[in-house]
Coordinates of C-alpha atoms in Angstrom, one line a residue:
D1 CA 40.5 115.3 -189.9
Q2 CA 44.3 115.1 -189.0
A3 CA 44.7 113.0 -192.3
A4 CA 42.5 115.5 -194.5
L5 CA 45.1 118.4 -193.1
M6 CA 48.0 116.6 -193.6
Y7 CA 47.7 115.8 -197.0
P8 CA 46.4 117.0 -199.9
G9 CA 43.0 115.6 -201.3
D10 CA 43.6 115.1 -204.9
I11 CA 45.6 112.2 -205.0
Y12 CA 43.3 109.5 -205.5
D13 CA 40.4 109.7 -207.8
F14 CA 37.1 109.2 -205.3
P15 CA 33.7 110.4 -207.4
R16 CA 31.9 112.7 -206.6
P17 CA 28.0 111.7 -206.6
L18 CA 24.9 113.3 -207.7
L19 CA 27.9 116.6 -207.7
N20 CA 26.1 117.7 -211.2
K21 CA 22.5 116.0 -210.9
N22 CA 19.5 119.2 -210.3
G23 CA 18.0 119.2 -206.9
N24 CA 19.6 119.3 -203.7
N25 CA 19.7 115.7 -203.1
F26 CA 23.2 114.0 -202.2
S27 CA 24.0 110.6 -201.4
F28 CA 27.5 108.9 -200.6
S29 CA 26.5 105.8 -201.4
G30 CA 29.0 105.6 -204.4
L31 CA 31.5 106.9 -202.6
K32 CA 31.4 104.3 -199.7
T33 CA 31.2 101.7 -202.1
A34 CA 34.0 103.1 -204.2
M35 CA 36.0 103.3 -200.9
L36 CA 35.2 99.5 -200.3
R37 CA 36.3 98.6 -203.5
F38 CA 39.8 100.4 -202.9
R39 CA 40.1 99.0 -200.4
E40 CA 39.6 95.7 -201.7
K41 CA 42.0 95.8 -204.6
N42 CA 45.2 97.3 -201.6
L43 CA 44.3 94.9 -199.4
E44 CA 48.3 94.6 -199.1
N45 CA 49.3 98.1 -199.4
F46 CA 46.4 99.0 -196.3
S47 CA 47.1 96.0 -194.2
S48 CA 46.4 97.4 -190.1
K49 CA 50.1 98.4 -188.9
E50 CA 51.3 97.9 -185.1
N51 CA 52.1 101.8 -185.6
A52 CA 49.9 104.4 -185.5
K53 CA 51.8 107.1 -187.3
M54 CA 53.2 104.3 -190.0
Q55 CA 49.5 103.8 -190.8
I56 CA 48.5 106.8 -191.0
L57 CA 51.5 107.8 -193.5
E58 CA 50.1 104.7 -195.5
E59 CA 46.2 105.8 -195.6
G60 CA 46.6 109.7 -194.6
P61 CA 46.1 110.2 -198.6
V62 CA 43.4 107.5 -199.0
L63 CA 41.7 109.1 -196.3
S64 CA 42.3 112.7 -197.6
S65 CA 41.1 112.2 -201.2
F66 CA 38.1 110.5 -200.1
F67 CA 37.3 113.3 -197.4
Q68 CA 38.1 115.7 -200.0
S69 CA 35.2 114.3 -202.3
V70 CA 32.5 114.4 -199.6
V71 CA 33.5 118.1 -199.1
D72 CA 33.5 119.4 -202.9
V73 CA 29.9 117.8 -202.7
L74 CA 28.3 119.0 -199.6
I75 CA 29.9 122.7 -200.7
H76 CA 28.6 122.6 -204.2
K77 CA 25.3 121.4 -203.1
T78 CA 24.9 124.1 -200.3
F79 CA 25.8 126.9 -202.0
K80 CA 24.0 125.7 -204.9
A81 CA 20.5 125.2 -202.4
A82 CA 21.3 128.6 -201.0
E83 CA 21.6 130.5 -204.5
T84 CA 18.5 128.8 -205.9
R85 CA 16.5 129.9 -202.4
G86 CA 18.3 133.3 -202.4
L87 CA 19.6 132.6 -199.5
K88 CA 23.1 135.5 -197.5
N89 CA 23.2 132.9 -194.6
I90 CA 24.4 129.2 -194.3
S91 CA 24.4 127.6 -191.6
V92 CA 26.9 124.1 -191.1
S93 CA 26.4 121.3 -188.2
G94 CA 26.4 118.3 -187.5
G95 CA 29.0 115.7 -186.8
L96 CA 31.3 117.2 -190.1
A97 CA 31.1 120.3 -188.7
A98 CA 33.5 119.5 -186.6
S99 CA 36.4 119.0 -188.7
Q100 CA 38.6 121.7 -189.9
K101 CA 39.3 120.4 -193.1
L102 CA 35.2 121.5 -194.3
R103 CA 35.1 124.4 -191.9
S104 CA 37.8 126.0 -193.8
A105 CA 36.3 125.1 -197.1
F106 CA 33.0 126.2 -196.2
E107 CA 34.7 129.6 -195.5
E108 CA 36.7 129.9 -198.3
E109 CA 33.6 129.2 -200.5
A110 CA 31.2 131.3 -198.4
A111 CA 33.7 134.6 -198.6
R112 CA 34.3 133.7 -202.7
E113 CA 30.4 133.7 -203.2
G114 CA 29.9 136.6 -200.2
K115 CA 27.8 134.6 -198.0
K116 CA 27.7 135.0 -194.6
L117 CA 28.7 131.6 -192.4
F118 CA 27.6 130.0 -188.9
Y119 CA 28.3 127.1 -186.9
P120 CA 28.4 125.9 -183.7
P121 CA 32.1 125.3 -181.5
A122 CA 33.9 122.7 -182.7
N123 CA 32.7 120.3 -179.1
L124 CA 28.8 121.0 -179.8
C125 CA 29.1 119.6 -183.1
T126 CA 28.7 116.3 -183.2
D127 CA 26.7 113.0 -184.6
N128 CA 22.6 113.2 -184.4
A129 CA 22.7 109.3 -184.2
A130 CA 22.9 109.5 -180.1
M131 CA 19.9 112.1 -180.3
V132 CA 17.7 110.0 -182.9
T133 CA 18.1 106.6 -180.3
C134 CA 17.3 108.7 -177.8
L135 CA 14.3 109.9 -178.8
A136 CA 13.7 106.7 -180.4
A137 CA 14.4 105.0 -176.9
H138 CA 11.9 107.5 -175.3
R139 CA 9.1 107.1 -177.7
Y140 CA 8.7 103.0 -177.7
E141 CA 8.8 103.1 -173.9
L142 CA 5.5 105.4 -174.3
E143 CA 4.4 103.0 -176.9
H144 CA 3.9 105.5 -179.4
F145 CA 4.9 103.8 -183.2
D146 CA 4.6 105.1 -186.4
D147 CA 3.1 102.2 -189.5
L148 CA 4.9 101.4 -192.5
T149 CA 3.3 104.5 -194.4
L150 CA 5.1 107.5 -192.8
D151 CA 7.2 110.2 -194.9
A152 CA 9.8 111.9 -194.3
F153 CA 10.2 115.4 -194.7
P154 CA 13.6 116.6 -194.5
N155 CA 12.9 119.6 -195.7
L156 CA 13.3 122.9 -193.3
I157 CA 12.6 125.5 -195.7
S158 CA 9.1 126.2 -196.7

């Protein structure tokens, strides 16, 4: 978040996956691949530095540009979904919701679109991986297993 706030997000051009595709799906696998290719091409410029401050000065613009592409996709897809479903309120949560850059972008768009925005305090915005792992461990101990035909249903709006 520090780099995202210090540098503009348009210094490097990273893709915005699925931005102009219909539907509310998003995926960042293409973006992660683009970052990997960028790093491979520029390895000598962004090798690990002994001085962390020097490293953030050199890598900051790259990180900010990468993060801006994530923000752009999340903003576009979220507000498009709200518009499609006629929603007036939007809740932002999870690990990325702790980011000041992301919160600012959501606040700007919510004001522009006339939507009400809700998110928990930043210290309560955590990655869900630990919670999912804890539940999986508990289910394992109970020998409660799902077979491979289990289908995912991520939609919370009926």
